[in-house]
Amino acid sequence: MAGRFVTFEGGEGAGKSTQIARLKERLEKLGHPVLVTREPGGSPLAEEIRSFILNGHAKPLGPFAEALMFAAARIDHLDKTIKPALKNGTTVLCDRFADSTRAYQGSSGSISSETIDELERVALAGTKPDLTFILDLPAEVGLSRAGERQARKGEAMDRFEDEGLSFHRALRQAYLAIAESDPQRCAVINADQAAEDVEMAIWAALQERLPELAEPQKRPLDVA
Ligand code: Z5A
């Protein structure tokens, strides 16, 4: 059976990496093969594009050109990493995917949703997530978490973290609109609670929407 494709989305500091690590552990304990990957990035070429964009080099080109660069990275990531893993039955947990382009570049207000639809159609060529967790929390809370983590690790702010509070508030609304427009695929999770409670909410949504992943992996002999 083809693997399941699960993506995690949300604003800054929403806790995606934290929750991906926890879900991976749960799934592996049940015997499911899991691949964790991220966007932008996830393949050697896409990681090069990631550095270029997050260092701010693409910003002068404007949101549309940035969206094209994210899409170019996504095409390589799909071809080299995601599709081969899904084909061999691996569950793919991806930190950000196409919804990030719709939310981040779309929030600039200068790209129409029709253009984003078309870009998504061309770049994804039919590979869509089976389930998307949208980790929702107030922009202020996420930014403060991200700031604390950066101070702890001595990291600099990247291209998008540097945007103002109004951009991050618009981003939250953009994600909620995506969830509303595609409720079959998207599960909105309250991320403004303890990491253990977020983990439980994610697991409950997974049990409901992809129950086969919440059960031990069936070996070929079990199926026969
Ligand atoms: N981008 C785009 O514009 N268009 C696109 O198409 C794509 C991406 C694909 C990639 O950044 C940037 O590219 C991103 C969007 C843009 N914007 N930015 N910046 P990235 O990959 O470097 O980082 P990120 O995806 O934005 O991750 P993040 O927001 O920095 O973190 P996170 O993975 O969501 O959260 P975390 O690392 O798990 O947690 C953050 C901190 O909070 C950390 O110290 C945790 O210990 C803590 N934490 C986590 N959960 C909790 C709870 N529940 N309570 C309290 N504290 C918590």
Coordinates of N, CA and C and ligand atoms in Angstrom, one line a residue:
M1 N 0.8 -1.2 0.0 CA 0.0 0.0 0.0 C 0.9 1.3 0.0
A2 N 0.4 2.3 -0.7 CA 1.2 3.5 -0.7 C 1.2 4.1 0.7
G3 N 2.3 4.8 1.0 CA 2.4 5.5 2.3 C 1.5 6.7 2.4
R4 N 1.3 7.1 3.6 CA 0.4 8.3 3.8 C 1.3 9.6 3.9
F5 N 0.7 10.7 3.4 CA 1.4 11.9 3.3 C 0.8 12.9 4.3
V6 N 1.5 13.2 5.3 CA 1.0 14.1 6.4 C 1.8 15.4 6.5
T7 N 1.2 16.5 6.4 CA 1.9 17.8 6.5 C 1.5 18.5 7.8
F8 N 2.5 19.4 8.2 CA 2.3 20.2 9.4 C 2.4 21.7 9.0
E9 N 1.5 22.5 9.4 CA 1.5 23.9 9.0 C 1.2 24.8 10.2
G10 N 1.6 26.1 10.0 CA 1.3 27.0 11.1 C 2.2 28.2 11.0
G11 N 2.0 29.2 11.8 CA 2.9 30.4 11.9 C 4.1 30.1 12.6
E12 N 4.9 31.1 12.9 CA 6.2 31.0 13.6 C 6.0 30.4 15.0
G13 N 6.9 29.5 15.4 CA 6.9 29.0 16.7 C 5.6 28.2 17.1
A14 N 4.9 27.7 16.1 CA 3.7 26.9 16.4 C 4.0 25.6 17.1
G15 N 5.2 25.1 16.9 CA 5.5 23.8 17.5 C 5.5 22.6 16.6
K16 N 5.7 22.9 15.3 CA 5.6 21.8 14.3 C 6.7 20.8 14.5
S17 N 8.0 21.3 14.6 CA 9.1 20.4 14.7 C 8.9 19.5 16.0
T18 N 8.5 20.1 17.1 CA 8.2 19.4 18.3 C 7.2 18.3 18.1
Q19 N 6.1 18.6 17.5 CA 5.1 17.6 17.3 C 5.4 16.6 16.2
I20 N 6.1 16.9 15.2 CA 6.5 15.9 14.2 C 7.4 14.9 14.9
A21 N 8.3 15.3 15.8 CA 9.2 14.3 16.4 C 8.4 13.4 17.3
R22 N 7.3 13.9 18.0 CA 6.5 13.1 18.8 C 5.7 12.1 18.0
L23 N 5.1 12.6 16.9 CA 4.3 11.7 16.1 C 5.1 10.6 15.5
K24 N 6.3 11.0 15.1 CA 7.2 10.0 14.5 C 7.5 8.8 15.5
E25 N 7.7 9.2 16.7 CA 8.0 8.2 17.7 C 6.8 7.3 17.9
R26 N 5.6 7.9 18.0 CA 4.4 7.0 18.2 C 4.2 6.1 17.0
L27 N 4.4 6.6 15.8 CA 4.2 5.7 14.6 C 5.2 4.6 14.5
E28 N 6.5 5.0 14.8 CA 7.5 3.9 14.7 C 7.3 2.8 15.8
K29 N 6.8 3.2 16.9 CA 6.5 2.2 18.0 C 5.5 1.2 17.5
L30 N 4.6 1.7 16.6 CA 3.5 0.8 16.0 C 4.1 0.0 14.8
G31 N 5.3 0.3 14.4 CA 5.9 -0.5 13.3 C 5.8 0.2 12.0
H32 N 5.3 1.4 11.9 CA 5.2 2.1 10.6 C 6.5 2.8 10.2
P33 N 7.0 2.5 9.0 CA 8.2 3.2 8.5 C 7.8 4.7 8.3
V34 N 8.7 5.6 8.8 CA 8.4 7.1 8.8 C 9.6 7.8 8.2
L35 N 9.3 8.8 7.3 CA 10.3 9.7 6.9 C 9.9 11.1 7.3
V36 N 10.8 11.8 7.9 CA 10.5 13.2 8.3 C 11.3 14.1 7.3
T37 N 10.6 15.1 6.8 CA 11.2 16.0 5.8 C 10.7 17.4 6.0
R38 N 11.2 18.4 5.3 CA 10.7 19.8 5.5 C 10.8 20.6 4.2
E39 N 10.0 21.7 4.3 CA 10.1 22.7 3.2 C 10.3 24.1 3.8
P40 N 11.0 25.0 3.1 CA 11.7 24.6 1.9 C 12.8 23.7 2.2
G41 N 13.2 22.8 1.3 CA 14.3 21.9 1.5 C 13.8 20.4 1.2
G42 N 14.5 19.5 1.9 CA 14.1 18.1 1.8 C 14.8 17.3 0.7
S43 N 15.5 18.0 -0.2 CA 16.4 17.3 -1.2 C 17.6 18.2 -1.4
P44 N 18.7 17.7 -1.9 CA 19.9 18.6 -1.9 C 19.7 19.9 -2.7
L45 N 19.0 19.8 -3.8 CA 18.8 21.0 -4.6 C 17.8 22.0 -3.9
A46 N 16.8 21.4 -3.3 CA 15.8 22.2 -2.6 C 16.4 22.9 -1.4
E47 N 17.4 22.2 -0.7 CA 18.1 22.8 0.4 C 18.9 24.0 0.0
E48 N 19.5 24.0 -1.2 CA 20.2 25.1 -1.7 C 19.3 26.3 -1.9
I49 N 18.1 26.0 -2.5 CA 17.1 27.1 -2.7 C 16.7 27.6 -1.4
R50 N 16.5 26.7 -0.4 CA 16.1 27.2 1.0 C 17.1 28.3 1.5
S51 N 18.4 28.0 1.4 CA 19.4 28.9 1.9 C 19.2 30.3 1.2
F52 N 19.1 30.2 -0.1 CA 19.0 31.4 -0.9 C 17.8 32.2 -0.4
I53 N 16.6 31.6 -0.3 CA 15.4 32.3 0.1 C 15.5 32.9 1.5
L54 N 15.9 31.9 2.5 CA 15.8 32.3 3.9 C 16.9 33.4 4.3
N55 N 17.9 33.4 3.4 CA 18.9 34.5 3.7 C 18.4 35.8 3.1
G56 N 17.2 35.8 2.5 CA 16.7 37.1 2.0 C 17.1 37.5 0.6
H57 N 17.8 36.6 -0.1 CA 18.3 37.0 -1.4 C 17.2 37.1 -2.4
A58 N 16.0 36.4 -2.2 CA 15.0 36.4 -3.2 C 14.0 37.6 -2.9
K59 N 14.0 38.1 -1.7 CA 13.1 39.2 -1.3 C 12.9 40.3 -2.3
P60 N 14.1 40.8 -2.8 CA 13.9 42.0 -3.8 C 13.2 41.6 -5.0
L61 N 13.0 40.3 -5.3 CA 12.3 39.9 -6.6 C 10.8 40.0 -6.4
G62 N 10.4 40.1 -5.1 CA 8.9 40.2 -4.8 C 8.3 38.8 -4.5
P63 N 7.0 38.9 -3.9 CA 6.4 37.6 -3.5 C 6.1 36.6 -4.6
F64 N 5.8 37.1 -5.8 CA 5.5 36.1 -6.9 C 6.8 35.3 -7.2
A65 N 7.9 36.0 -7.4 CA 9.1 35.3 -7.7 C 9.5 34.4 -6.6
E66 N 9.3 34.8 -5.3 CA 9.6 34.0 -4.2 C 8.7 32.7 -4.3
A67 N 7.4 32.9 -4.6 CA 6.5 31.8 -4.7 C 7.0 30.8 -5.7
L68 N 7.5 31.3 -6.8 CA 8.0 30.4 -7.9 C 9.2 29.6 -7.4
M69 N 10.1 30.3 -6.6 CA 11.2 29.6 -6.1 C 10.8 28.5 -5.1
F70 N 9.9 28.8 -4.2 CA 9.4 27.7 -3.3 C 8.8 26.6 -4.1
A71 N 8.1 26.9 -5.2 CA 7.5 25.9 -6.1 C 8.6 25.0 -6.8
A72 N 9.7 25.7 -7.2 CA 10.8 25.0 -7.9 C 11.4 24.0 -6.9
A73 N 11.6 24.5 -5.6 CA 12.2 23.6 -4.6 C 11.2 22.4 -4.3
R74 N 9.9 22.7 -4.3 CA 8.9 21.7 -4.0 C 8.9 20.6 -5.1
I75 N 9.1 21.0 -6.4 CA 9.1 20.0 -7.5 C 10.2 19.0 -7.2
D76 N 11.4 19.5 -6.9 CA 12.5 18.6 -6.7 C 12.3 17.8 -5.4
H77 N 11.8 18.4 -4.4 CA 11.5 17.7 -3.1 C 10.5 16.5 -3.4
L78 N 9.5 16.8 -4.1 CA 8.5 15.7 -4.5 C 9.2 14.6 -5.2
D79 N 9.9 15.0 -6.3 CA 10.5 14.0 -7.2 C 11.6 13.1 -6.5
K80 N 12.4 13.8 -5.7 CA 13.6 13.1 -5.1 C 13.3 12.4 -3.8
T81 N 12.4 13.0 -3.0 CA 12.2 12.5 -1.6 C 10.8 12.0 -1.4
I82 N 9.8 12.8 -1.6 CA 8.4 12.5 -1.1 C 7.8 11.3 -1.9
K83 N 7.8 11.5 -3.3 CA 7.1 10.4 -4.0 C 7.8 9.0 -3.9
P84 N 9.1 9.0 -4.0 CA 9.8 7.6 -3.8 C 9.4 7.0 -2.4
A85 N 9.4 7.8 -1.4 CA 9.0 7.3 0.0 C 7.6 6.8 0.0
L86 N 6.7 7.6 -0.5 CA 5.3 7.2 -0.5 C 5.1 5.9 -1.3
K87 N 5.8 5.8 -2.4 CA 5.7 4.6 -3.3 C 6.1 3.3 -2.6
N88 N 7.1 3.5 -1.7 CA 7.5 2.2 -1.0 C 6.8 2.0 0.3
G89 N 5.7 2.8 0.6 CA 4.9 2.5 1.7 C 5.3 3.2 3.0
T90 N 6.2 4.2 2.9 CA 6.6 5.0 4.0 C 5.7 6.1 4.3
T91 N 5.4 6.4 5.6 CA 4.6 7.5 5.9 C 5.5 8.7 5.9
V92 N 5.1 9.8 5.2 CA 5.9 11.0 5.1 C 5.3 12.1 6.0
L93 N 6.1 12.6 7.0 CA 5.7 13.7 7.8 C 6.5 14.9 7.4
C94 N 5.8 15.9 6.8 CA 6.5 17.0 6.2 C 6.2 18.3 7.0
D95 N 7.3 19.0 7.4 CA 7.2 20.3 8.1 C 7.1 21.4 7.0
R96 N 5.9 21.8 6.9 CA 5.4 22.8 5.8 C 5.4 22.2 4.4
F97 N 4.4 22.7 3.6 CA 4.3 22.2 2.2 C 3.6 23.3 1.5
A98 N 2.7 23.0 0.5 CA 2.2 24.0 -0.4 C 1.3 25.0 0.3
D99 N 0.7 24.6 1.4 CA -0.2 25.6 2.2 C 0.7 26.8 2.7
S100 N 2.0 26.5 2.9 CA 2.8 27.7 3.4 C 2.9 28.7 2.3
T101 N 3.0 28.3 1.0 CA 3.1 29.3 -0.1 C 1.8 30.1 -0.1
R102 N 0.6 29.4 0.0 CA -0.7 30.1 0.0 C -0.7 31.0 1.1
A103 N -0.3 30.6 2.3 CA -0.4 31.5 3.5 C 0.6 32.6 3.5
Y104 N 1.9 32.3 3.3 CA 2.9 33.3 3.4 C 3.0 34.2 2.2
Q105 N 3.1 33.7 1.0 CA 3.2 34.5 -0.2 C 1.8 35.1 -0.5
G106 N 0.8 34.3 -0.2 CA -0.6 34.9 -0.4 C -0.9 36.0 0.5
S107 N -0.3 36.0 1.7 CA -0.6 37.1 2.7 C 0.0 38.4 2.3
S108 N 0.9 38.4 1.3 CA 1.5 39.7 0.8 C 0.4 40.5 0.1
G109 N -0.7 39.8 -0.3 CA -1.8 40.6 -0.9 C -1.6 40.8 -2.4
S110 N -0.4 40.5 -2.9 CA -0.1 40.8 -4.3 C -0.2 39.7 -5.3
I111 N -0.6 38.5 -4.8 CA -0.7 37.3 -5.7 C -2.2 36.8 -5.6
S112 N -2.9 36.7 -6.7 CA -4.3 36.3 -6.6 C -4.4 34.8 -6.2
S113 N -5.5 34.4 -5.6 CA -5.6 33.0 -5.2 C -5.7 32.1 -6.5
E114 N -6.2 32.7 -7.6 CA -6.2 31.9 -8.8 C -4.7 31.5 -9.3
T115 N -3.8 32.5 -9.1 CA -2.4 32.3 -9.5 C -1.8 31.2 -8.6
I116 N -2.1 31.3 -7.3 CA -1.6 30.3 -6.4 C -2.2 29.0 -6.7
D117 N -3.5 28.9 -7.0 CA -4.1 27.6 -7.4 C -3.3 27.0 -8.6
E118 N -3.1 27.8 -9.6 CA -2.4 27.3 -10.8 C -1.0 26.8 -10.5
L119 N -0.3 27.6 -9.7 CA 1.1 27.3 -9.3 C 1.1 25.9 -8.6
E120 N 0.1 25.8 -7.7 CA 0.0 24.6 -6.9 C -0.3 23.4 -7.8
R121 N -1.2 23.6 -8.7 CA -1.6 22.5 -9.6 C -0.4 22.0 -10.4
V122 N 0.4 23.0 -10.9 CA 1.5 22.6 -11.8 C 2.6 21.9 -10.9
A123 N 2.9 22.5 -9.7 CA 4.0 22.0 -8.9 C 3.7 20.7 -8.3
L124 N 2.5 20.5 -7.8 CA 2.1 19.2 -7.1 C 1.8 18.1 -8.1
A125 N 1.4 18.4 -9.3 CA 1.0 17.4 -10.3 C 0.3 16.2 -9.7
G126 N -0.7 16.5 -8.8 CA -1.5 15.4 -8.3 C -1.2 14.9 -6.9
T127 N 0.0 15.2 -6.4 CA 0.4 14.6 -5.1 C 0.0 15.6 -4.0
K128 N -1.1 15.2 -3.3 CA -1.6 16.1 -2.3 C -1.5 15.4 -0.9
P129 N -1.4 16.2 0.2 CA -1.3 15.5 1.5 C -2.6 14.8 1.8
D130 N -2.5 13.6 2.5 CA -3.7 12.9 2.9 C -4.3 13.7 4.1
L131 N -3.5 14.3 4.9 CA -3.9 15.0 6.1 C -2.9 16.1 6.4
T132 N -3.5 17.3 6.8 CA -2.7 18.4 7.2 C -3.1 18.9 8.5
F133 N -2.1 19.0 9.5 CA -2.4 19.5 10.8 C -2.0 21.0 10.7
I134 N -3.0 21.9 11.0 CA -2.7 23.3 11.1 C -2.6 23.7 12.6
L135 N -1.4 24.0 13.0 CA -1.2 24.3 14.4 C -1.5 25.8 14.6
D136 N -2.6 26.0 15.3 CA -3.1 27.4 15.4 C -2.9 28.0 16.8
L137 N -2.3 29.2 16.8 CA -2.1 29.9 18.0 C -2.0 31.4 17.7
P138 N -2.2 32.3 18.7 CA -2.0 33.7 18.5 C -0.6 34.1 18.0
A139 N -0.5 35.0 17.0 CA 0.8 35.3 16.5 C 1.8 35.7 17.6
E140 N 1.3 36.5 18.6 CA 2.2 37.0 19.6 C 2.9 35.8 20.4
V141 N 2.1 34.8 20.6 CA 2.6 33.6 21.4 C 3.6 32.9 20.6
G142 N 3.4 32.7 19.3 CA 4.3 32.0 18.4 C 5.6 32.7 18.3
L143 N 5.5 34.1 18.1 CA 6.7 34.9 17.9 C 7.5 34.9 19.1
S144 N 6.9 34.9 20.3 CA 7.6 34.9 21.5 C 8.3 33.6 21.7
R145 N 7.7 32.5 21.4 CA 8.3 31.2 21.5 C 9.5 31.1 20.6
A146 N 9.3 31.6 19.3 CA 10.4 31.5 18.3 C 11.6 32.4 18.8
G147 N 11.3 33.6 19.4 CA 12.3 34.5 19.9 C 13.1 33.9 21.0
E148 N 12.4 33.2 21.9 CA 13.1 32.5 23.0 C 14.0 31.4 22.5
R149 N 13.5 30.7 21.5 CA 14.4 29.6 21.0 C 15.6 30.2 20.3
Q150 N 15.4 31.3 19.6 CA 16.6 31.9 18.9 C 17.6 32.4 19.9
A151 N 17.1 33.1 21.0 CA 18.0 33.6 22.0 C 18.8 32.5 22.6
R152 N 18.1 31.4 22.9 CA 18.7 30.2 23.5 C 19.8 29.7 22.6
K153 N 19.5 29.6 21.3 CA 20.5 29.0 20.4 C 21.4 30.0 19.7
G154 N 21.2 31.3 20.0 CA 22.1 32.3 19.4 C 21.8 32.4 17.9
E155 N 20.6 32.1 17.4 CA 20.3 32.2 16.0 C 19.8 33.6 15.6
A156 N 20.0 34.0 14.3 CA 19.5 35.2 13.8 C 18.1 35.0 13.2
M157 N 17.3 36.1 13.1 CA 16.0 36.0 12.6 C 16.1 35.8 11.1
D158 N 15.2 34.9 10.5 CA 15.3 34.7 9.0 C 14.3 35.7 8.3
R159 N 14.3 35.6 7.0 CA 13.6 36.5 6.1 C 12.1 36.7 6.6
F160 N 11.4 35.7 7.0 CA 10.0 35.8 7.4 C 9.7 36.2 8.8
E161 N 10.6 35.7 9.7 CA 10.5 36.0 11.1 C 10.6 37.5 11.3
D162 N 11.3 38.1 10.4 CA 11.5 39.6 10.5 C 10.3 40.4 10.1
E163 N 9.3 39.8 9.6 CA 8.1 40.6 9.2 C 7.3 41.1 10.4
G164 N 6.5 42.1 10.3 CA 5.8 42.7 11.5 C 4.7 41.8 12.0
L165 N 4.1 42.3 13.1 CA 3.0 41.5 13.8 C 1.8 41.4 12.9
S166 N 1.5 42.5 12.1 CA 0.3 42.4 11.3 C 0.4 41.4 10.2
F167 N 1.6 41.2 9.7 CA 1.8 40.1 8.7 C 1.5 38.7 9.4
H168 N 2.0 38.5 10.6 CA 1.9 37.2 11.3 C 0.4 37.0 11.7
R169 N -0.3 38.1 12.0 CA -1.7 37.9 12.3 C -2.5 37.6 11.0
A170 N -2.1 38.2 9.9 CA -2.8 37.8 8.6 C -2.5 36.4 8.2
L171 N -1.3 36.0 8.6 CA -0.9 34.6 8.3 C -1.8 33.6 9.0
R172 N -2.1 33.9 10.3 CA -3.0 33.0 11.1 C -4.3 32.9 10.4
Q173 N -4.9 34.0 10.0 CA -6.2 34.0 9.3 C -6.1 33.3 8.0
A174 N -5.0 33.4 7.3 CA -4.9 32.7 6.0 C -4.9 31.2 6.2
Y175 N -4.2 30.7 7.3 CA -4.3 29.3 7.6 C -5.7 28.8 7.9
L176 N -6.4 29.6 8.7 CA -7.7 29.2 9.1 C -8.6 29.2 7.9
A177 N -8.4 30.1 6.9 CA -9.2 30.1 5.7 C -8.9 28.8 4.9
I178 N -7.6 28.4 4.8 CA -7.3 27.2 4.1 C -8.0 26.0 4.7
A179 N -8.0 26.0 6.1 CA -8.7 24.8 6.8 C -10.2 24.8 6.5
E180 N -10.8 26.0 6.4 CA -12.2 26.1 6.2 C -12.5 25.7 4.8
S181 N -11.6 26.0 3.8 CA -11.9 25.6 2.4 C -11.7 24.2 2.1
D182 N -10.9 23.5 3.0 CA -10.6 22.1 2.7 C -10.7 21.3 4.0
P183 N -11.9 21.2 4.6 CA -12.0 20.5 6.0 C -11.7 19.0 5.9
Q184 N -11.9 18.4 4.8 CA -11.6 16.9 4.7 C -10.2 16.6 4.9
R185 N -9.3 17.5 4.4 CA -7.8 17.3 4.5 C -7.2 17.9 5.8
C186 N -7.8 19.1 6.2 CA -7.1 19.9 7.3 C -7.8 19.7 8.6
A187 N -6.9 19.5 9.7 CA -7.4 19.4 11.0 C -6.7 20.6 11.8
V188 N -7.5 21.5 12.3 CA -7.0 22.6 13.1 C -6.8 22.2 14.5
I189 N -5.5 22.4 15.0 CA -5.2 21.9 16.3 C -4.8 23.2 17.2
N190 N -5.4 23.3 18.4 CA -5.1 24.4 19.3 C -3.6 24.2 19.8
A191 N -2.7 25.0 19.3 CA -1.3 24.9 19.6 C -0.9 25.7 20.8
D192 N -1.9 26.5 21.4 CA -1.7 27.4 22.5 C -2.0 26.6 23.8
Q193 N -1.3 25.5 24.0 CA -1.5 24.7 25.2 C -0.2 23.8 25.3
A194 N -0.1 23.1 26.4 CA 1.2 22.4 26.7 C 1.4 21.4 25.5
A195 N 2.7 21.2 25.3 CA 3.1 20.3 24.2 C 2.4 18.9 24.3
E196 N 2.3 18.4 25.5 CA 1.6 17.1 25.7 C 0.2 17.1 25.3
D197 N -0.5 18.2 25.5 CA -1.9 18.3 25.1 C -2.0 18.5 23.6
V198 N -1.1 19.2 23.0 CA -1.1 19.3 21.5 C -0.9 17.9 20.9
E199 N 0.0 17.2 21.5 CA 0.3 15.8 21.0 C -0.9 15.0 21.1
M200 N -1.7 15.0 22.2 CA -2.9 14.2 22.4 C -4.0 14.6 21.3
A201 N -4.1 15.9 21.1 CA -5.1 16.4 20.1 C -4.7 15.9 18.7
I202 N -3.4 15.9 18.4 CA -3.0 15.4 17.1 C -3.2 14.0 16.9
W203 N -3.0 13.2 18.0 CA -3.2 11.8 17.9 C -4.7 11.4 17.8
A204 N -5.5 12.2 18.5 CA -7.0 12.0 18.4 C -7.4 12.2 16.9
A205 N -6.9 13.3 16.3 CA -7.3 13.6 15.0 C -6.8 12.6 14.0
L206 N -5.6 12.1 14.2 CA -5.1 11.0 13.4 C -5.9 9.7 13.5
Q207 N -6.3 9.4 14.7 CA -7.1 8.2 14.9 C -8.4 8.2 14.1
E208 N -8.9 9.5 14.1 CA -10.2 9.6 13.4 C -10.1 9.6 11.9
R209 N -9.0 10.3 11.4 CA -8.9 10.6 9.9 C -8.0 9.5 9.2
L210 N -7.0 9.0 9.9 CA -6.2 8.0 9.2 C -6.0 6.8 10.2
P211 N -7.2 6.1 10.5 CA -7.1 5.1 11.6 C -6.1 4.0 11.3
E212 N -5.8 3.7 10.1 CA -4.8 2.6 9.8 C -3.4 2.9 10.4
L213 N -3.1 4.2 10.6 CA -1.8 4.6 11.1 C -1.8 4.5 12.6
A214 N -3.0 4.5 13.2 CA -3.1 4.5 14.7 C -3.1 3.0 15.2
E215 N -3.0 2.1 14.3 CA -3.0 0.6 14.6 C -1.6 0.1 14.3
P216 N -1.2 -1.0 14.9 CA 0.1 -1.6 14.5 C 0.2 -1.9 13.1
Q217 N 1.3 -1.7 12.5 CA 1.5 -2.0 11.0 C 1.3 -3.4 10.7
K218 N 0.5 -3.7 9.7 CA 0.2 -5.1 9.4 C 1.3 -5.7 8.5
R219 N 1.9 -6.8 8.9 CA 2.9 -7.4 8.1 C 2.2 -8.3 7.0
P220 N 2.9 -8.6 5.9 CA 2.3 -9.3 4.8 C 1.6 -10.6 5.3
L221 N 2.2 -11.3 6.3 CA 1.5 -12.5 6.8 C 0.2 -12.3 7.5
D222 N 0.1 -11.1 8.2 CA -1.1 -10.8 8.9 C -2.2 -10.5 7.9
V223 N -1.9 -10.0 6.7 CA -2.9 -9.6 5.7 C -3.4 -10.8 5.1
A224 N -2.5 -11.9 4.9 CA -3.0 -13.1 4.1 C -4.1 -13.8 4.8
Ligands
Z5A1 N1 7.9 29.6 3.8 C1 7.2 30.3 2.8 O1 7.2 31.5 3.0 N2 6.6 29.7 1.8 C2 6.7 28.4 1.6 O2 6.1 27.9 0.6 C3 7.4 27.6 2.6 C4 8.0 28.2 3.6 C5 7.5 26.1 2.4 C6 10.8 28.4 6.9 O3 11.3 28.5 8.1 C7 10.2 29.7 6.5 O4 9.9 29.6 5.1 C8 8.9 29.9 7.2 C9 7.9 30.0 6.2 C10 8.6 30.2 4.9 N3 9.0 31.1 7.9 N4 9.7 31.5 8.7 N5 10.4 31.9 9.5 P1 11.9 27.4 9.1 O5 11.8 26.1 8.4 O6 13.2 27.8 9.4 O7 11.0 27.5 10.4 P2 9.5 27.4 10.7 O8 8.9 26.3 9.8 O9 8.9 28.7 10.6 O10 9.5 26.7 12.1 P3 9.4 27.6 13.4 O11 8.1 28.3 13.4 O12 10.6 28.3 13.7 O13 9.2 26.5 14.5 P4 8.2 25.2 14.7 O14 8.8 24.0 14.1 O15 6.8 25.5 14.4 O16 8.2 25.1 16.3 P5 9.2 24.3 17.3 O17 10.7 24.5 16.8 O18 8.7 23.0 17.5 O19 9.0 25.2 18.6 C11 9.4 26.5 18.7 C12 9.8 26.8 20.2 O20 8.6 26.7 21.0 C13 10.8 25.7 20.7 O21 11.7 26.4 21.6 C14 9.9 24.7 21.4 O22 10.6 24.1 22.5 C15 8.8 25.6 22.0 N6 7.5 24.9 22.0 C16 7.0 24.0 21.1 N7 5.8 23.6 21.5 C17 5.5 24.3 22.6 C18 4.3 24.4 23.5 N8 3.2 23.6 23.2 N9 4.3 25.2 24.5 C19 5.4 26.0 24.8 N10 6.5 26.0 24.0 C20 6.6 25.2 23.0

